[in-house]
Amino acid sequence: MKRLLTAAITFLAAQTALAGVAIEHWTTTNGTRVYFSAAPALPMLDVQIDFAAGSMFDPADKAGLAALTRGILDLGAGERDETAIAEQLADLGARLGGGADTDRASISLRTLTAADKLPAALAVLTDVLRQPHFDAAILEREKARTIASLKDAMTRPDSIAGKAFWEALYPDHPYGRQATPESVATLTRDDLVDFHRRLYTAGNASIAMVGKLTRAEAEAIAEQLSLALPAGTPPDLPKPPGAARARTVALAHPASQAHIYLGLPAIERGHPDFFPLLVGNYTLGGGGFVSRLVQEVRDKRGFVYSIYSYFAPMRQTGPFQIGLQTQRKQAREAIKVVRQVVGDFVAKGPTEEELAAAKANLSGGFPLRLDSNAKLLGNIAVIGFYGLPLDYLDHYRARVEAVTADEVRAAFARHVRPGDLVTVTVAAE
C-alpha cells in the first residue's frame, strides 16, 4: 500500500508538471508579495518566506552577519524558548527550515493542514517572524560553532579553493566577501538585532505557498505572516560587479590532489540568454559523461574522475564555474585542456546532435524538478523572490526546445570569454 501511495503521488506530481503549474499572485496589505499554488492531493502546507537578507548585505567589516542572524532566528521566539519550539513542532509533526545564501535568507514551514495542526504550527512561525529572542547565550554558542567550522574549512583544499575563487571573481563586490573566524568573533547581539530590524520586513519579503488551501485560506495565512513583520522597504543593491579580469591564484597545500576552479561573472536571474546558456552548458560540462569536458579531460586523458561546469544566475551577475580535481603534477596540463575545450566550444558551439541530446535531456527531466510539493515550493519561491514571470514553469520546456545552435554560440560569446577566465588552484605543482 505504501508503495502504491508513493507511486500515485509521484504520478500526480509528474502530471501536474506536464500540465503546467497555476501560480496565483497578490500583495498583502502590509506590502508582502505572495505566490500560491493549490495542491489538494495531500493534506499539507509548505510555506517559505524569503528576504533580501543574504550575505551580499553583510557590512564590509561584519562578514557572516546574515548567516548568523538567520541561523538563530528560530532558536527562541515569543513565549517559547529553543526547546519549547522544538517540542511543539515535534508534537505537531511540523518542521521549520530555511537558511541564508548570497542573495536571500529564508524560513520555511511544513505542516499538516488539519484543524488541530495548522493554526498551532503557524503560530510558531508567526512568533519567529515577529519576536525572535536572539538569546545572548545561544548567540555565543552558535558563534563558537561557526568559528570552529570556519577554522576546519580553512584546512580543506576544496573549501580554500572555493573561498579564493569567489574572492577572485568579485574582488570589489559583496559577492566576494567571505566570513572568517575573526569577522564572526566580532559580531554582537546588537549587530543581529539591527540587521533583522532593517531587512526582515514585509516590504522586503516574498511568501511562497503550496498546499491544500483555498485562495481565501491562503490570503488569510499570508496576511497573518506579513502583519507579523514591520512594513519596511527593500534595501538598495550594491553597484553591479564589474567585468571579469583574467587572473590566476595559486595556493600551496600538502594535499595529493589539486583542486581547480575556472570561471567568471556571467549572468543574472531573468536574463534572456539563460536558456541558450543552459542548453549549451549541458554539452560543455553539465551533461555528465556525455559532456565535452568529461570526454576530453577524463575519458581521453584520464586527468580526473569528474569535471563539471554550470551557470549560477543570481540577483546580480552570478558566476560561470568549472570545477575539477587532478593529481598535482597534472594540474597545468589539465587546465590547458580545459581552456582548449572551452575556447573551441565558444567558437563553434554544439553540433546539431549534441543540441538535440541536450534539449531532450533537459526537457525530459523537467517534471522531476516538480515531483513533490517541496520541489514545487522551491521553484515558486525563486519565481517570487527574483520576479520571474508567473508562467515561467509552464514555458520552461518550450523555451529549452526552441534554443538553436546559433543562439548558443551567440550567448556564450557574450558571457564566456575564454581570455577572461579566472583560475584558482590549490595544491597544484
Coordinates of N, CA, C and O in Angstrom, one line a residue, residues 328-396:
R328 N 48.5 16.5 -8.6 CA 49.3 17.8 -8.5 C 50.1 18.0 -9.8 O 50.1 19.1 -10.4
K329 N 50.8 17.0 -10.2 CA 51.7 17.1 -11.3 C 51.0 17.3 -12.7 O 51.6 17.7 -13.7
Q330 N 49.7 17.0 -12.7 CA 48.9 17.1 -13.9 C 48.1 18.3 -14.0 O 47.4 18.6 -15.0
A331 N 48.1 19.2 -13.0 CA 47.2 20.3 -12.9 C 47.4 21.3 -14.1 O 46.4 21.7 -14.8
R332 N 48.6 21.6 -14.5 CA 48.8 22.6 -15.6 C 48.3 22.0 -16.9 O 47.7 22.7 -17.7
E333 N 48.6 20.8 -17.1 CA 48.1 20.2 -18.4 C 46.6 20.1 -18.4 O 46.0 20.3 -19.5
A334 N 46.0 19.7 -17.3 CA 44.5 19.6 -17.2 C 43.9 21.0 -17.5 O 42.9 21.1 -18.2
I335 N 44.5 22.0 -16.9 CA 43.9 23.4 -17.1 C 44.1 23.8 -18.6 O 43.1 24.4 -19.2
K336 N 45.2 23.4 -19.2 CA 45.4 23.7 -20.6 C 44.3 23.1 -21.5 O 43.7 23.7 -22.4
V337 N 44.0 21.8 -21.2 CA 43.0 21.1 -21.9 C 41.6 21.7 -21.7 O 40.8 21.9 -22.7
V338 N 41.3 22.1 -20.5 CA 40.0 22.7 -20.2 C 39.9 24.0 -21.0 O 38.8 24.3 -21.6
R339 N 40.9 24.8 -21.0 CA 40.8 26.1 -21.7 C 40.6 25.8 -23.2 O 39.9 26.5 -23.9
Q340 N 41.3 24.8 -23.7 CA 41.1 24.5 -25.2 C 39.7 24.0 -25.5 O 39.1 24.5 -26.5
V341 N 39.1 23.2 -24.6 CA 37.7 22.8 -24.8 C 36.7 23.9 -24.7 O 35.9 24.1 -25.6
V342 N 36.9 24.8 -23.7 CA 36.0 26.0 -23.6 C 36.2 26.9 -24.8 O 35.2 27.3 -25.4
G343 N 37.4 27.2 -25.2 CA 37.6 28.0 -26.4 C 37.0 27.5 -27.6 O 36.4 28.2 -28.4
D344 N 37.1 26.2 -27.8 CA 36.6 25.6 -29.0 C 35.0 25.6 -29.0 O 34.4 25.9 -30.0
F345 N 34.5 25.4 -27.8 CA 33.0 25.4 -27.7 C 32.5 26.8 -27.9 O 31.4 27.0 -28.6
V346 N 33.1 27.8 -27.3 CA 32.7 29.2 -27.5 C 32.7 29.6 -29.0 O 31.8 30.2 -29.5
A347 N 33.7 29.1 -29.7 CA 33.9 29.5 -31.1 C 32.9 28.8 -32.0 O 32.4 29.4 -32.9
K348 N 32.7 27.5 -31.7 CA 31.9 26.7 -32.7 C 30.5 26.3 -32.1 O 29.6 25.9 -32.9
G349 N 30.3 26.2 -30.8 CA 29.0 25.8 -30.3 C 28.8 24.3 -30.4 O 29.7 23.6 -30.8
P350 N 27.6 23.8 -30.1 CA 27.3 22.4 -30.2 C 27.0 22.0 -31.6 O 26.6 22.8 -32.4
T351 N 27.2 20.7 -31.8 CA 26.7 20.1 -33.1 C 25.2 20.0 -33.0 O 24.6 20.1 -31.9
E352 N 24.6 19.7 -34.1 CA 23.1 19.5 -34.1 C 22.8 18.3 -33.2 O 21.7 18.3 -32.6
E353 N 23.6 17.3 -33.3 CA 23.3 16.1 -32.5 C 23.5 16.4 -31.0 O 22.6 15.9 -30.2
E354 N 24.5 17.1 -30.6 CA 24.7 17.5 -29.2 C 23.5 18.4 -28.8 O 23.0 18.2 -27.7
L355 N 23.1 19.3 -29.6 CA 22.0 20.2 -29.3 C 20.7 19.4 -29.0 O 20.0 19.6 -28.0
A356 N 20.4 18.4 -29.9 CA 19.2 17.6 -29.7 C 19.3 16.8 -28.5 O 18.3 16.7 -27.7
A357 N 20.4 16.2 -28.1 CA 20.5 15.4 -26.9 C 20.4 16.3 -25.7 O 19.7 15.9 -24.7
A358 N 20.9 17.5 -25.7 CA 20.8 18.4 -24.6 C 19.4 18.8 -24.3 O 18.9 18.7 -23.2
K359 N 18.7 19.1 -25.4 CA 17.3 19.5 -25.2 C 16.4 18.4 -24.8 O 15.5 18.6 -23.9
A360 N 16.7 17.2 -25.3 CA 15.9 16.0 -24.9 C 16.1 15.7 -23.4 O 15.1 15.4 -22.7
N361 N 17.3 15.8 -22.9 CA 17.5 15.5 -21.5 C 16.9 16.6 -20.6 O 16.3 16.3 -19.6
L362 N 17.2 17.9 -20.9 CA 16.7 18.9 -20.1 C 15.2 19.0 -20.1 O 14.5 19.2 -19.0
S363 N 14.6 18.8 -21.2 CA 13.1 18.9 -21.3 C 12.5 17.6 -20.7 O 11.5 17.7 -19.9
G364 N 13.1 16.4 -21.0 CA 12.5 15.2 -20.4 C 12.6 15.1 -18.9 O 11.8 14.5 -18.3
G365 N 13.7 15.7 -18.4 CA 13.9 15.6 -16.9 C 13.2 16.7 -16.2 O 13.2 16.6 -14.9
F366 N 12.6 17.6 -16.8 CA 12.0 18.7 -16.1 C 10.9 18.3 -15.1 O 10.8 18.9 -14.0
P367 N 10.0 17.4 -15.5 CA 9.0 17.0 -14.5 C 9.6 16.6 -13.1 O 8.9 16.7 -12.1
L368 N 10.8 16.0 -13.1 CA 11.4 15.6 -11.9 C 11.7 16.7 -11.0 O 11.9 16.6 -9.8
R369 N 11.8 17.9 -11.5 CA 12.0 19.1 -10.7 C 10.8 19.6 -10.0 O 10.8 20.5 -9.1
L370 N 9.6 19.0 -10.3 CA 8.4 19.4 -9.7 C 7.6 18.3 -9.1 O 6.4 18.3 -9.0
D371 N 8.3 17.2 -8.8 CA 7.6 15.9 -8.5 C 7.3 15.8 -7.0 O 6.9 14.8 -6.5
S372 N 7.4 16.9 -6.2 CA 6.9 16.9 -4.8 C 6.6 18.4 -4.5 O 7.0 19.3 -5.2
N373 N 5.8 18.5 -3.4 CA 5.4 19.9 -3.0 C 6.6 20.7 -2.6 O 6.6 21.9 -2.9
A374 N 7.6 20.0 -2.0 CA 8.8 20.8 -1.6 C 9.5 21.3 -2.8 O 10.0 22.5 -2.8
K375 N 9.7 20.5 -3.8 CA 10.4 21.0 -5.0 C 9.6 22.1 -5.7 O 10.2 23.1 -6.2
L376 N 8.3 21.9 -5.8 CA 7.4 23.0 -6.4 C 7.6 24.3 -5.6 O 7.7 25.4 -6.2
L377 N 7.6 24.2 -4.2 CA 7.7 25.4 -3.4 C 9.0 26.1 -3.7 O 9.1 27.3 -3.8
G378 N 10.1 25.3 -3.8 CA 11.4 25.9 -4.1 C 11.4 26.7 -5.4 O 12.0 27.8 -5.5
N379 N 10.8 26.1 -6.5 CA 10.7 26.8 -7.7 C 9.8 28.1 -7.7 O 10.2 29.1 -8.2
I380 N 8.7 28.0 -7.0 CA 7.8 29.1 -6.8 C 8.5 30.2 -6.0 O 8.4 31.4 -6.3
A381 N 9.3 29.8 -5.0 CA 10.0 30.8 -4.2 C 11.0 31.6 -5.0 O 11.2 32.8 -4.9
V382 N 11.7 30.9 -5.9 CA 12.6 31.5 -6.8 C 11.9 32.5 -7.8 O 12.3 33.6 -8.0
I383 N 10.8 32.1 -8.3 CA 10.0 32.9 -9.2 C 9.6 34.2 -8.4 O 9.7 35.3 -9.0
G384 N 9.1 34.0 -7.2 CA 8.7 35.2 -6.4 C 9.8 36.1 -6.0 O 9.7 37.3 -6.2
F385 N 10.9 35.5 -5.5 CA 12.0 36.4 -5.0 C 12.7 37.1 -6.1 O 13.0 38.3 -6.0
Y386 N 12.9 36.5 -7.3 CA 13.6 37.1 -8.3 C 12.7 37.8 -9.4 O 13.2 38.3 -10.4
G387 N 11.4 37.8 -9.2 CA 10.5 38.5 -10.1 C 10.4 37.9 -11.4 O 10.2 38.6 -12.4
L388 N 10.5 36.5 -11.5 CA 10.3 35.9 -12.8 C 8.9 35.8 -13.2 O 8.0 35.9 -12.4
P389 N 8.6 35.6 -14.5 CA 7.1 35.5 -14.9 C 6.4 34.4 -14.2 O 7.0 33.3 -14.0
L390 N 5.1 34.6 -14.0 CA 4.3 33.6 -13.3 C 4.2 32.3 -14.1 O 4.0 31.2 -13.5
D391 N 4.3 32.4 -15.4 CA 4.2 31.3 -16.3 C 5.6 30.7 -16.6 O 5.7 29.9 -17.6
Y392 N 6.6 31.0 -15.9 CA 7.9 30.6 -16.1 C 8.0 29.1 -16.2 O 8.6 28.5 -17.1
L393 N 7.4 28.4 -15.3 CA 7.5 26.9 -15.3 C 6.7 26.3 -16.5 O 7.0 25.3 -17.0
D394 N 5.6 27.0 -16.8 CA 4.7 26.5 -17.9 C 5.5 26.5 -19.2 O 5.3 25.6 -20.1
H395 N 6.4 27.5 -19.4 CA 7.1 27.6 -20.7 C 8.5 27.1 -20.7 O 9.2 27.3 -21.7
Y396 N 8.9 26.6 -19.6 CA 10.3 26.2 -19.4 C 10.7 25.2 -20.5 O 11.7 25.4 -21.2

